[in-house]
PDB file of C-alpha atoms in Angstrom:
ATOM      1  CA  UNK A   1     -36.191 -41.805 -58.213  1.00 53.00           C
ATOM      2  CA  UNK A   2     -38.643 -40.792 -55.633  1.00 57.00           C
ATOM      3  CA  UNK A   3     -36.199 -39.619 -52.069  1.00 75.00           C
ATOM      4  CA  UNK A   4     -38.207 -42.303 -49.197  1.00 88.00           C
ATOM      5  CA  UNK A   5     -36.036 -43.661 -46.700  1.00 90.00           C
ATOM      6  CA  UNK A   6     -35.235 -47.302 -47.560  1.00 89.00           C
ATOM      7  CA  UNK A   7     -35.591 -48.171 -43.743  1.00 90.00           C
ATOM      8  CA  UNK A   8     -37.762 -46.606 -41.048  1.00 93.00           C
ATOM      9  CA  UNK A   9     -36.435 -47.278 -37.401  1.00 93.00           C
ATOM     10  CA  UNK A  10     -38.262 -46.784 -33.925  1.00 95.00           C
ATOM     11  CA  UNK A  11     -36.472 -48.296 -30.963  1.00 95.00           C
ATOM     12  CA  UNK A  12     -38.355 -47.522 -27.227  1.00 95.00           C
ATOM     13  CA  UNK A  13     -36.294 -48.716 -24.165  1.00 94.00           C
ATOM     14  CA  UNK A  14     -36.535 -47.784 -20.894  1.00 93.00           C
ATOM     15  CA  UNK A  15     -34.561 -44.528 -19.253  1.00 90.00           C
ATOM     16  CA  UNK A  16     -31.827 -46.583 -18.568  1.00 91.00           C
ATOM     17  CA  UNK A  17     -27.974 -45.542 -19.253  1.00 92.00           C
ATOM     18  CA  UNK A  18     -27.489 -49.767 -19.443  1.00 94.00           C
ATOM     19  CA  UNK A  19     -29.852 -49.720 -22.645  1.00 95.00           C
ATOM     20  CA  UNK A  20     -28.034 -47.436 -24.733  1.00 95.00           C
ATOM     21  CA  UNK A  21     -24.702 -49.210 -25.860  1.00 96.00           C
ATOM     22  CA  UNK A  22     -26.977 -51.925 -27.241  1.00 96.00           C
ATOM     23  CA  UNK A  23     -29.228 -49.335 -29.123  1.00 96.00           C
ATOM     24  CA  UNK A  24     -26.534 -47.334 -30.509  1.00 96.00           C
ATOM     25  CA  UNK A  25     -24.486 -50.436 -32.032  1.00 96.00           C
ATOM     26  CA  UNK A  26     -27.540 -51.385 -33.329  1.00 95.00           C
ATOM     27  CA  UNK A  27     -28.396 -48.350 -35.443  1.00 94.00           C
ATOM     28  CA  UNK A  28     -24.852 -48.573 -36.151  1.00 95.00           C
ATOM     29  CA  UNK A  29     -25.010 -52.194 -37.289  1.00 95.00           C
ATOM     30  CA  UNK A  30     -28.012 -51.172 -39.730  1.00 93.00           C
ATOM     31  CA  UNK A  31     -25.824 -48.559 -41.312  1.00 93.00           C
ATOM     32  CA  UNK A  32     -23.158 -50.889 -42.212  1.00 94.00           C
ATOM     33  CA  UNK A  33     -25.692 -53.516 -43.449  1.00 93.00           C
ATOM     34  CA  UNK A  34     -26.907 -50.588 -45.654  1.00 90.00           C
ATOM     35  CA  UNK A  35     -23.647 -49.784 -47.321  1.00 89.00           C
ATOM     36  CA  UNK A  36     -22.808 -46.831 -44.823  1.00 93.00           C
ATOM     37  CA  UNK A  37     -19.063 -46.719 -44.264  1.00 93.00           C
ATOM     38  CA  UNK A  38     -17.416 -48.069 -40.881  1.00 94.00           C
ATOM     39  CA  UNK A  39     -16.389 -44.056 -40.263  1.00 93.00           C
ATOM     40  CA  UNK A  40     -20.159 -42.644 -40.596  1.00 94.00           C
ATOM     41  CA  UNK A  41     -21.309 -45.805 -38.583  1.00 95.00           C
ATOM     42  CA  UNK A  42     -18.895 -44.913 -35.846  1.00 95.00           C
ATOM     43  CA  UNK A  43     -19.311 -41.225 -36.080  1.00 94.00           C
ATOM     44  CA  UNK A  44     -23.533 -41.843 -36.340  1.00 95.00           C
ATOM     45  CA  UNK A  45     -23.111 -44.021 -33.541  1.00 96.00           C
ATOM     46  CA  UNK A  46     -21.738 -41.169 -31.429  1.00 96.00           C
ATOM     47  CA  UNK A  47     -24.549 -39.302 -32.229  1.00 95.00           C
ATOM     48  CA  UNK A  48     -27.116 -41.475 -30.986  1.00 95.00           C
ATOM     49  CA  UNK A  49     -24.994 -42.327 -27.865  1.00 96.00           C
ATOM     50  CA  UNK A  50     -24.735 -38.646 -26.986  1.00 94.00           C
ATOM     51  CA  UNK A  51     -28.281 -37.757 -27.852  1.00 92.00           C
ATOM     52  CA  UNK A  52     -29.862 -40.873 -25.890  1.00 93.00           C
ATOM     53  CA  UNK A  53     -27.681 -40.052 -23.024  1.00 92.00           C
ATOM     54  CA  UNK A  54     -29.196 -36.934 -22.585  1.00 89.00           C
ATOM     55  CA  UNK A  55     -32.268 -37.998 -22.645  1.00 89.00           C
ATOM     56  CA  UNK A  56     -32.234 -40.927 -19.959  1.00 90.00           C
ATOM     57  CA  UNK A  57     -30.050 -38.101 -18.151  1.00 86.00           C
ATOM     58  CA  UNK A  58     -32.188 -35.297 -17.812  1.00 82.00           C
ATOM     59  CA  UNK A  59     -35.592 -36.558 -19.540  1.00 79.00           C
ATOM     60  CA  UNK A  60     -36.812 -39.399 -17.390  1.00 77.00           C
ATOM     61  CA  UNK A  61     -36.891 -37.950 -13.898  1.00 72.00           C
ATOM     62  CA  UNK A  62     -39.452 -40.431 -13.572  1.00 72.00           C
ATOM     63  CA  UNK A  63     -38.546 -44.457 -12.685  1.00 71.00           C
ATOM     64  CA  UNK A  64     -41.120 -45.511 -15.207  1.00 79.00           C
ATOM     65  CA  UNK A  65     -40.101 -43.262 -18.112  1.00 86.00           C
ATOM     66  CA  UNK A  66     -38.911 -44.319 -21.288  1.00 90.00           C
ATOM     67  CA  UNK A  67     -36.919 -42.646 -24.865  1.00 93.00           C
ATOM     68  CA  UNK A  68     -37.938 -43.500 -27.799  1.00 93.00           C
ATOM     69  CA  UNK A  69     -35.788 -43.205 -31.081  1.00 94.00           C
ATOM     70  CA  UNK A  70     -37.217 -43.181 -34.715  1.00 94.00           C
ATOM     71  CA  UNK A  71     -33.925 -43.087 -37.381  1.00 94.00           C
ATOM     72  CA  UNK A  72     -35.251 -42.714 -41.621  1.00 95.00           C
ATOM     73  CA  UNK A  73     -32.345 -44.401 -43.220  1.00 93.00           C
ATOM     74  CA  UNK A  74     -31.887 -42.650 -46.648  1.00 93.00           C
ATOM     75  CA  UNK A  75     -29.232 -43.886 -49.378  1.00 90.00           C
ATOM     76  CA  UNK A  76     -27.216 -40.382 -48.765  1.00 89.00           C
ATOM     77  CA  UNK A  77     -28.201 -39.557 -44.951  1.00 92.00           C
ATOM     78  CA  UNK A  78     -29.470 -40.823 -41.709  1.00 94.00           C
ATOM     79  CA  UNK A  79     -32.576 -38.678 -39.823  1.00 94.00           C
ATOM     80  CA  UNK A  80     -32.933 -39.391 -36.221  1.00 90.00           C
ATOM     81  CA  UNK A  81     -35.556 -37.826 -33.389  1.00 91.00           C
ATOM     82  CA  UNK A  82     -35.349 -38.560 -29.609  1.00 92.00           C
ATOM     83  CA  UNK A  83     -38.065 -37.883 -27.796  1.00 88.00           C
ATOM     84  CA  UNK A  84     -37.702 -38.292 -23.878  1.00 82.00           C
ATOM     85  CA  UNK A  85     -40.377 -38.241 -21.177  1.00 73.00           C
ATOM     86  CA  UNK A  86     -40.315 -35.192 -20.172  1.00 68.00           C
ATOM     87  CA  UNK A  87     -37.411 -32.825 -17.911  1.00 64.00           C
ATOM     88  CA  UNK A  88     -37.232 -30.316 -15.191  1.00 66.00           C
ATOM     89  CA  UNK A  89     -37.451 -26.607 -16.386  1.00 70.00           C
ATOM     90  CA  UNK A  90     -34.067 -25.588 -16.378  1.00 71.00           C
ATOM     91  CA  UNK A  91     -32.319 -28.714 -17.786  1.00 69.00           C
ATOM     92  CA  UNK A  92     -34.433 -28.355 -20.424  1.00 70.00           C
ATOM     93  CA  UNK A  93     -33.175 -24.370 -20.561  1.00 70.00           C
ATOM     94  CA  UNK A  94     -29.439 -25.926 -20.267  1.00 69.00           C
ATOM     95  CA  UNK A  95     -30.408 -27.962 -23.204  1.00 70.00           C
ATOM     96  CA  UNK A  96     -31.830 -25.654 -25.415  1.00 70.00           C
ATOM     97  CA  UNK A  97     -28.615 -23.670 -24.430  1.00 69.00           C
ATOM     98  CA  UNK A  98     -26.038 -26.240 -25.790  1.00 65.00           C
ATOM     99  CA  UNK A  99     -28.116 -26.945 -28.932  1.00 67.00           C
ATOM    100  CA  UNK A 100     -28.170 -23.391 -30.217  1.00 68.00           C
ATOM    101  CA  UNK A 101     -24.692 -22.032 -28.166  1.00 61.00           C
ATOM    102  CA  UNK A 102     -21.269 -23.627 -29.103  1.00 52.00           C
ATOM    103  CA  UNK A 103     -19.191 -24.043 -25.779  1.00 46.00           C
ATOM    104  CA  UNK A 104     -15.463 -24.731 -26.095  1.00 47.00           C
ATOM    105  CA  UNK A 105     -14.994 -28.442 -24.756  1.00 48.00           C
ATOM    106  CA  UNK A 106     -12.450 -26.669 -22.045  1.00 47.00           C
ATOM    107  CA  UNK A 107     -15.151 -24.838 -20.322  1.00 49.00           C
ATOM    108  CA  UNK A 108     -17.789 -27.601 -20.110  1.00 49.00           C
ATOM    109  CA  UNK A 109     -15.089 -30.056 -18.647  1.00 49.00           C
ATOM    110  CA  UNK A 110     -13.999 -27.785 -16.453  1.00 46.00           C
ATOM    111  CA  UNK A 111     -14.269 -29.219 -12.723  1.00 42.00           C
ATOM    112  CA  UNK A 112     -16.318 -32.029 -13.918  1.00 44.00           C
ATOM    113  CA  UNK A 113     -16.082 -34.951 -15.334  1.00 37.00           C
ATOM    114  CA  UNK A 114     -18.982 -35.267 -18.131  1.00 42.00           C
ATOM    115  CA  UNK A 115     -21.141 -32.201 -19.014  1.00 51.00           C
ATOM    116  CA  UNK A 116     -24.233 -32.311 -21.032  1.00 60.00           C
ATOM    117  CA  UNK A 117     -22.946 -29.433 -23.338  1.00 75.00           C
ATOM    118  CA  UNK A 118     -20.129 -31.265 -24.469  1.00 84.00           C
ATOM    119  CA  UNK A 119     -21.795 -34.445 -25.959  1.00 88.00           C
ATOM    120  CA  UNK A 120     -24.155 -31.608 -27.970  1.00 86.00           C
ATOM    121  CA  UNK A 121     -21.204 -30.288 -29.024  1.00 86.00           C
ATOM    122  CA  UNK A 122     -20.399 -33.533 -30.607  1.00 91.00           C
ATOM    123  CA  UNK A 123     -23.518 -33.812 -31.776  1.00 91.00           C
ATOM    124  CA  UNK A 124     -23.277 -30.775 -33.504  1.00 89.00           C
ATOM    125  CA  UNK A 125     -20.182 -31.203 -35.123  1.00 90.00           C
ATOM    126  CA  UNK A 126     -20.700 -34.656 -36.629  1.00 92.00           C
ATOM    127  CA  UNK A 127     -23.791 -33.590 -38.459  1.00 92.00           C
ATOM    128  CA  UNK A 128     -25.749 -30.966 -40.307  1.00 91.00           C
ATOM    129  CA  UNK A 129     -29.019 -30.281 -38.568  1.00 90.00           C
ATOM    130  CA  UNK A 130     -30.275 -30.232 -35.080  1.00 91.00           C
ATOM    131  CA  UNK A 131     -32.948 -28.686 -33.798  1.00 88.00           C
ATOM    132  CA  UNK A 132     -35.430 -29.370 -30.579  1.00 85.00           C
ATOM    133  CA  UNK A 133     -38.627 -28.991 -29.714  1.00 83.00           C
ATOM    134  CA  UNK A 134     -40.396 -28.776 -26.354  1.00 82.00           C
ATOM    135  CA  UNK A 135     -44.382 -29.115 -26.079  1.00 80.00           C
ATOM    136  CA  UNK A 136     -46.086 -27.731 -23.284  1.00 77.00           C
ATOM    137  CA  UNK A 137     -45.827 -31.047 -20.774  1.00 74.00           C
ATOM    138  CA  UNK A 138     -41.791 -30.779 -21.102  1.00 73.00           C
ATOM    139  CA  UNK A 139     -41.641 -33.535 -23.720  1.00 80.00           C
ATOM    140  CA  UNK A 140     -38.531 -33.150 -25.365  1.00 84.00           C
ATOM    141  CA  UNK A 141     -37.698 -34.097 -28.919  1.00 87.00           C
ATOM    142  CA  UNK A 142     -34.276 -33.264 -30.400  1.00 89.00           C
ATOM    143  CA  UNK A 143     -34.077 -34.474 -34.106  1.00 91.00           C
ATOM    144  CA  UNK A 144     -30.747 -34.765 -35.665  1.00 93.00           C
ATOM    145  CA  UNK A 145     -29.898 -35.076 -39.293  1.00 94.00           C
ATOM    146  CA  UNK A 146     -26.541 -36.787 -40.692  1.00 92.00           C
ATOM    147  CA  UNK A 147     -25.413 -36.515 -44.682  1.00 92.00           C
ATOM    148  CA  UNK A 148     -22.915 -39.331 -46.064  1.00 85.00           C
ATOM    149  CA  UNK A 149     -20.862 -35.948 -47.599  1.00 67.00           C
ATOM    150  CA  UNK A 150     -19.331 -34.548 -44.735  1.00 49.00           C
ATOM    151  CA  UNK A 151     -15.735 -36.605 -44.219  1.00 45.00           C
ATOM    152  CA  UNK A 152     -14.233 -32.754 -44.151  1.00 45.00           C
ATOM    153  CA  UNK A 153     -16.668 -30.872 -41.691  1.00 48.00           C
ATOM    154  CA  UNK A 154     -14.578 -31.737 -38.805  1.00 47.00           C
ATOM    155  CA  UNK A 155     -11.351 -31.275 -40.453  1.00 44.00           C
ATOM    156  CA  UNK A 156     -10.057 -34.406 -37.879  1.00 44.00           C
ATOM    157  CA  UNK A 157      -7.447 -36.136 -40.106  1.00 37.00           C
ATOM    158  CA  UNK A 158      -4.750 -37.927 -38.916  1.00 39.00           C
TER     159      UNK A 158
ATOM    160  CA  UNK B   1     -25.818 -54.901 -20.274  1.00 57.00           C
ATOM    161  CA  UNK B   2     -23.020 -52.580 -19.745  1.00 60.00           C
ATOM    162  CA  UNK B   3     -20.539 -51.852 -22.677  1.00 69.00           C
ATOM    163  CA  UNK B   4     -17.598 -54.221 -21.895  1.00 88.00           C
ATOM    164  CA  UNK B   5     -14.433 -52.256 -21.009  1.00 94.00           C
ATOM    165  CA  UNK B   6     -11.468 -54.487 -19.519  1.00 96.00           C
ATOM    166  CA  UNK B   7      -7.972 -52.970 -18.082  1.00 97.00           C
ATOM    167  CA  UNK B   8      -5.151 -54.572 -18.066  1.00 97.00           C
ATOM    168  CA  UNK B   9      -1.881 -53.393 -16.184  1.00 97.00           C
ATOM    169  CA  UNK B  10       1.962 -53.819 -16.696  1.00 96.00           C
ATOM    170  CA  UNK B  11       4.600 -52.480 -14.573  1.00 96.00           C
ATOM    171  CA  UNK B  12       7.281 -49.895 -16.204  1.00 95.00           C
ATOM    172  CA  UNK B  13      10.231 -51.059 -16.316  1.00 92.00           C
ATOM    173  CA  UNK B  14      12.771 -48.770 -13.737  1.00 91.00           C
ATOM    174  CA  UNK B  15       9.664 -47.108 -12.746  1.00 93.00           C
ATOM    175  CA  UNK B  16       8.158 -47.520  -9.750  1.00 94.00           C
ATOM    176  CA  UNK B  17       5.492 -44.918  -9.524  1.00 96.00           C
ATOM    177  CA  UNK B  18       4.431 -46.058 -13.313  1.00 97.00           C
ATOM    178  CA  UNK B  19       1.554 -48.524 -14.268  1.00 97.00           C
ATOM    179  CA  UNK B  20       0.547 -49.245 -18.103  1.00 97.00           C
ATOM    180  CA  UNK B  21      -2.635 -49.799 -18.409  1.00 98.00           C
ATOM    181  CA  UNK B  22      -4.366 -51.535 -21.497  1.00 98.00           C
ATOM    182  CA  UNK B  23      -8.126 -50.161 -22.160  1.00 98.00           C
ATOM    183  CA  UNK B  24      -9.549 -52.833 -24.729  1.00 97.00           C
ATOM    184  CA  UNK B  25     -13.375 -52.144 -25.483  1.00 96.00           C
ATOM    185  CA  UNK B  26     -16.033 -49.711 -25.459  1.00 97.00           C
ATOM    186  CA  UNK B  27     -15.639 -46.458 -22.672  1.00 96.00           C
ATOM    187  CA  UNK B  28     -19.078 -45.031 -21.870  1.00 95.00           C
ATOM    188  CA  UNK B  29     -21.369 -44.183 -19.347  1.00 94.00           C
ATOM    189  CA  UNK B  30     -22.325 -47.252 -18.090  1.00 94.00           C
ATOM    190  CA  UNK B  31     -18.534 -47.828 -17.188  1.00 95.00           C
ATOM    191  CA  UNK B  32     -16.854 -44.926 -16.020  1.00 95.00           C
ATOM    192  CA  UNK B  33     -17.420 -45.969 -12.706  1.00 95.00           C
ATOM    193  CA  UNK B  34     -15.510 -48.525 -12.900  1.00 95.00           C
ATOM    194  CA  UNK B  35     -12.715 -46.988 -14.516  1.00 97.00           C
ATOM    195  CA  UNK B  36     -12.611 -44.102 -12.640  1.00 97.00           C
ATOM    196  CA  UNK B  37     -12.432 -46.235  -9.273  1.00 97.00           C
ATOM    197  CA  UNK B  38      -9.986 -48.724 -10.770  1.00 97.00           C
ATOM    198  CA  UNK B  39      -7.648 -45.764 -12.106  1.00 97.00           C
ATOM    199  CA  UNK B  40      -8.182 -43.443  -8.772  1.00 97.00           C
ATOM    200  CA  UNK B  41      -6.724 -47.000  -7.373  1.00 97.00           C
ATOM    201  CA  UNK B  42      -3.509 -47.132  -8.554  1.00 97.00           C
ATOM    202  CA  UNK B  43      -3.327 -43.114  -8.171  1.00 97.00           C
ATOM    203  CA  UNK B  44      -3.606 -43.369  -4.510  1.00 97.00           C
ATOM    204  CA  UNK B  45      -1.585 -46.408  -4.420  1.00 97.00           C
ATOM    205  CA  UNK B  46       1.562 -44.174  -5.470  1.00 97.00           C
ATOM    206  CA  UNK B  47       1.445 -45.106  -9.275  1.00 97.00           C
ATOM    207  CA  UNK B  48       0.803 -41.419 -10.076  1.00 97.00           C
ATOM    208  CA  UNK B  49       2.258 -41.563 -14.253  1.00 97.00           C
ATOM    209  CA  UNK B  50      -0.453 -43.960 -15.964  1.00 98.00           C
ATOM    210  CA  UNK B  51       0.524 -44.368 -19.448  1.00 98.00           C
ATOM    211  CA  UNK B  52      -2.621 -45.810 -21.022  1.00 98.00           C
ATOM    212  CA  UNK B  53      -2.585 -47.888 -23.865  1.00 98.00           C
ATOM    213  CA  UNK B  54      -5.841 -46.951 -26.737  1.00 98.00           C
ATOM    214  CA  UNK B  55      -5.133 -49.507 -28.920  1.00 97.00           C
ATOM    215  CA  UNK B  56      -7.461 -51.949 -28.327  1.00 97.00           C
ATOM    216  CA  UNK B  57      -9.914 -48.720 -27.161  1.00 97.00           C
ATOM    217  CA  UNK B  58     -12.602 -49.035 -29.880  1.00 96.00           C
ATOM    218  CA  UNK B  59     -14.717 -46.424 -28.661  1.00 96.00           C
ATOM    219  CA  UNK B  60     -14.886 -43.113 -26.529  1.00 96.00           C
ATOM    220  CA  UNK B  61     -17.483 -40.967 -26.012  1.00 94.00           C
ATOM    221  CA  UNK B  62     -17.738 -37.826 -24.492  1.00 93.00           C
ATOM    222  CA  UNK B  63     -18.885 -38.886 -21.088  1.00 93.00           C
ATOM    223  CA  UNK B  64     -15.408 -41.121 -21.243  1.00 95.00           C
ATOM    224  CA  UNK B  65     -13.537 -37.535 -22.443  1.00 94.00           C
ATOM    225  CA  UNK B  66     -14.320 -36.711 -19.532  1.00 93.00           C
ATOM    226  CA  UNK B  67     -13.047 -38.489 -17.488  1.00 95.00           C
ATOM    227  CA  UNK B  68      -9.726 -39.144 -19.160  1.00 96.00           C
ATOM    228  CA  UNK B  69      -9.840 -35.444 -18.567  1.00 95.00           C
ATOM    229  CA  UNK B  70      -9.757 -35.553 -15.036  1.00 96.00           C
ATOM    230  CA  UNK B  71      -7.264 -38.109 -14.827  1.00 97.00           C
ATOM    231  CA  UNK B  72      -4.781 -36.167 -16.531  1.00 97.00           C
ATOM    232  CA  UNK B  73      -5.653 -33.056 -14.083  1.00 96.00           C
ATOM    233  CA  UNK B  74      -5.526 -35.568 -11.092  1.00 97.00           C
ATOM    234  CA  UNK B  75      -2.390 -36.968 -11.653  1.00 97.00           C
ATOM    235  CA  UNK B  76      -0.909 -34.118 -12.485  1.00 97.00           C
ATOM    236  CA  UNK B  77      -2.024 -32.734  -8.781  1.00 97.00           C
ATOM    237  CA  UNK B  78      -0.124 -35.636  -7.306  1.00 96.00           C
ATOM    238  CA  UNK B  79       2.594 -34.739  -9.441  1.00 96.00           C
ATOM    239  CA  UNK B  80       2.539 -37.256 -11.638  1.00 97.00           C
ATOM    240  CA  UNK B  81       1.242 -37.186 -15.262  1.00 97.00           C
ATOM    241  CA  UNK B  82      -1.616 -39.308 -17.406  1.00 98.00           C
ATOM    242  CA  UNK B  83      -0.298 -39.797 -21.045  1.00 98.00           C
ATOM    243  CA  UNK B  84      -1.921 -41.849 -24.109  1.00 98.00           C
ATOM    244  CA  UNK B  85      -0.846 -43.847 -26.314  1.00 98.00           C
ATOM    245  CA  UNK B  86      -1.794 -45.806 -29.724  1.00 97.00           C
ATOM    246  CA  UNK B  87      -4.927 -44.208 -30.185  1.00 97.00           C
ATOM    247  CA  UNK B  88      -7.204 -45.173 -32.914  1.00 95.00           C
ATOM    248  CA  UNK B  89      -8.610 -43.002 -35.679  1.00 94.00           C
ATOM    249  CA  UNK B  90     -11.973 -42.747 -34.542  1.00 94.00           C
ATOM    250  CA  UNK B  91     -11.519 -42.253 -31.226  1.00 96.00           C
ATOM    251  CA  UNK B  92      -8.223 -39.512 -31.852  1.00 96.00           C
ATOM    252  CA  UNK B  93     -11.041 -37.502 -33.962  1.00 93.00           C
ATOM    253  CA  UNK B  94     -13.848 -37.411 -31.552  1.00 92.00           C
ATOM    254  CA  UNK B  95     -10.948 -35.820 -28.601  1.00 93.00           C
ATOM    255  CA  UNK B  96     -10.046 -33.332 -31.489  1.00 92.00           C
ATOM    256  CA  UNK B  97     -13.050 -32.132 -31.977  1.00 87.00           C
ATOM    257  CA  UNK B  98     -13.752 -31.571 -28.478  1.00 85.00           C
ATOM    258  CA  UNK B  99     -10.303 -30.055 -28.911  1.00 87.00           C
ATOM    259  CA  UNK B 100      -9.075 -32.245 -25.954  1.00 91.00           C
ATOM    260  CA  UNK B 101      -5.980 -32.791 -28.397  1.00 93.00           C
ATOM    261  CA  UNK B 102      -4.084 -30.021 -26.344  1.00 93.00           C
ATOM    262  CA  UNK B 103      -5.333 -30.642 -22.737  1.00 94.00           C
ATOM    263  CA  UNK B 104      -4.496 -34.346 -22.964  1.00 96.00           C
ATOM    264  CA  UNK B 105      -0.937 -36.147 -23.373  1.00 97.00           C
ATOM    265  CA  UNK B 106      -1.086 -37.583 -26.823  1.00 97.00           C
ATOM    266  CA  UNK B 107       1.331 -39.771 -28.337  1.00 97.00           C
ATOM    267  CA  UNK B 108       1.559 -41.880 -31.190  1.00 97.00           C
ATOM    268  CA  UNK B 109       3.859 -44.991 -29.590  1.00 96.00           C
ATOM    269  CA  UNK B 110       3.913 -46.723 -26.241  1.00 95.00           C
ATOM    270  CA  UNK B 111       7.351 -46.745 -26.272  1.00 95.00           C
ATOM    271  CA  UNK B 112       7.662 -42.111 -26.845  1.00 96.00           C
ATOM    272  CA  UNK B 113       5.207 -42.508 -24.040  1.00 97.00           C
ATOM    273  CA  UNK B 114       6.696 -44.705 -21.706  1.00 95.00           C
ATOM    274  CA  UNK B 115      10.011 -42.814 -22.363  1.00 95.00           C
ATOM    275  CA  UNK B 116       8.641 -39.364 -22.063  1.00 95.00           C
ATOM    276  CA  UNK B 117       8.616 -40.218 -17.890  1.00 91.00           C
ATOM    277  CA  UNK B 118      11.712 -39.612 -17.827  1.00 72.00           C
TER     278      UNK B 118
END
């Protein structure tokens, strides 16, 4: 049986924060339509939040920017890739850092109240693959990759 | 379009400086604003222990950590204290792996909460 997604998704909205709870339930929505369970829904839904977040945060400096998300839905996994309009220098640096460096959730909260690191750090621990790339006009594309086998990769039970 | 988030508040019973506050919806960042201004309310109005209710919390993430973060170290400034309650399964697993389990005041019942003041 030949390993295509069964859905291909691409979503563009504008570099809004507003636009993103109605994205992310949808992708979410989508996964439970397609057999997913309610956990990897919520925890894929996470994902996208975090991801898309960064990118209206530090990829559209711009008023007119936009994101755009493309998800391949496969029966065992989810693939995603955000690609934002393009950041300043060193938030793209502070990016790249959190996607390769783990940072303990203490010292990115510390004295603030939301740090870019931390969602990452989310990111990273709810799934199995992330990478970025950066072309030479600061166009940023993070691509994220989710399997249905991972219920014990965080070790969160409860 | 902002994710709905609604609080609702009870008083604590024998407690004067308490407030329990019921989160019921979606905490993101399109609405921490408003939490943090309607929590950083009742802080300054003298109600410096919050025990919040997650119950009805469907969903966190880690812009919301955040904040619940500095809640906990703001009350605790005005010696008070900002302690959860009822949390849900998804939500409990995205502040443990953040490891947030051991900088925020966890507990599995209102009333341990609520009686944890003191």
């Amino acid at each position: 049986m030949p390993d295509g997604p069964l859905h291909r998704i691409r979503i563009k909205f504008p570099g809004d924060l507003e636009y993103i709870p109605a994205v992310r339930k949808y992708v979410s929505e989508i996964l439970i339509v397609n057999r997913f369970t309610p956990k990897f829904a919520f925890r894929t839904e996470i994902i996208v939040d975090e991801i898309c977040n960064n990118a209206v945060t530090y990829g559209c400096v711009s008023g007119d920017s936009s994101v755009e998300i493309a998800c391949l839905i496969y029966e065992d996994r989810i693939e995603f890739q955000v690609k934002d309009a393009g950041g300043l220098k060193e938030d793209i640096a502070r990016l790249r850092e959190a996607v390769e460096a783990e940072v303990s959730a203490e010292k990115k909260t510390a004295g603030k109240p939301s740090a870019a690191g931390l969602g990452l750090e989310i990111v990273r621990l709810l799934s199995e693959e992330i990478d970025m790339e950066v072309d030479d006009n600061n166009l940023t594309s993070i691509r994220v990759v989710r399997r249905k086998e991972d219920s014990s990769k965080t070790g969160a039970a409860r | 379009m902002e994710s709905q988030i609604e609080l609702q508040y009870e008083d604590v019973q024998g407690k004067s400086n308490a407030k329990m506050v019921r989160f019921i919806g979606d905490l993101d960042a399109t609405n921490v604003e408003t939490v943090i201004e309607k929590t950083f309310n009742l802080l300054n109005e003298g109600f410096v222990n919050i025990v919040a209710d997650f119950e009805k919390l469907r969903y966190v993430n880690s812009t919301g950590l955040g904040i619940l973060l500095h809640f906990s170290k703001s009350a605790k400034e005005k010696g008070g204290s900002f302690k959860i309650a009822n949390v849900n399964e998804n939500v409990y697993e995205i502040i443990e792996i953040i490891g947030a389990t051991s900088l925020l005041e966890i507990y599995d019942e209102l009333d341990e909460a609520v009686e944890s003041l003191g």
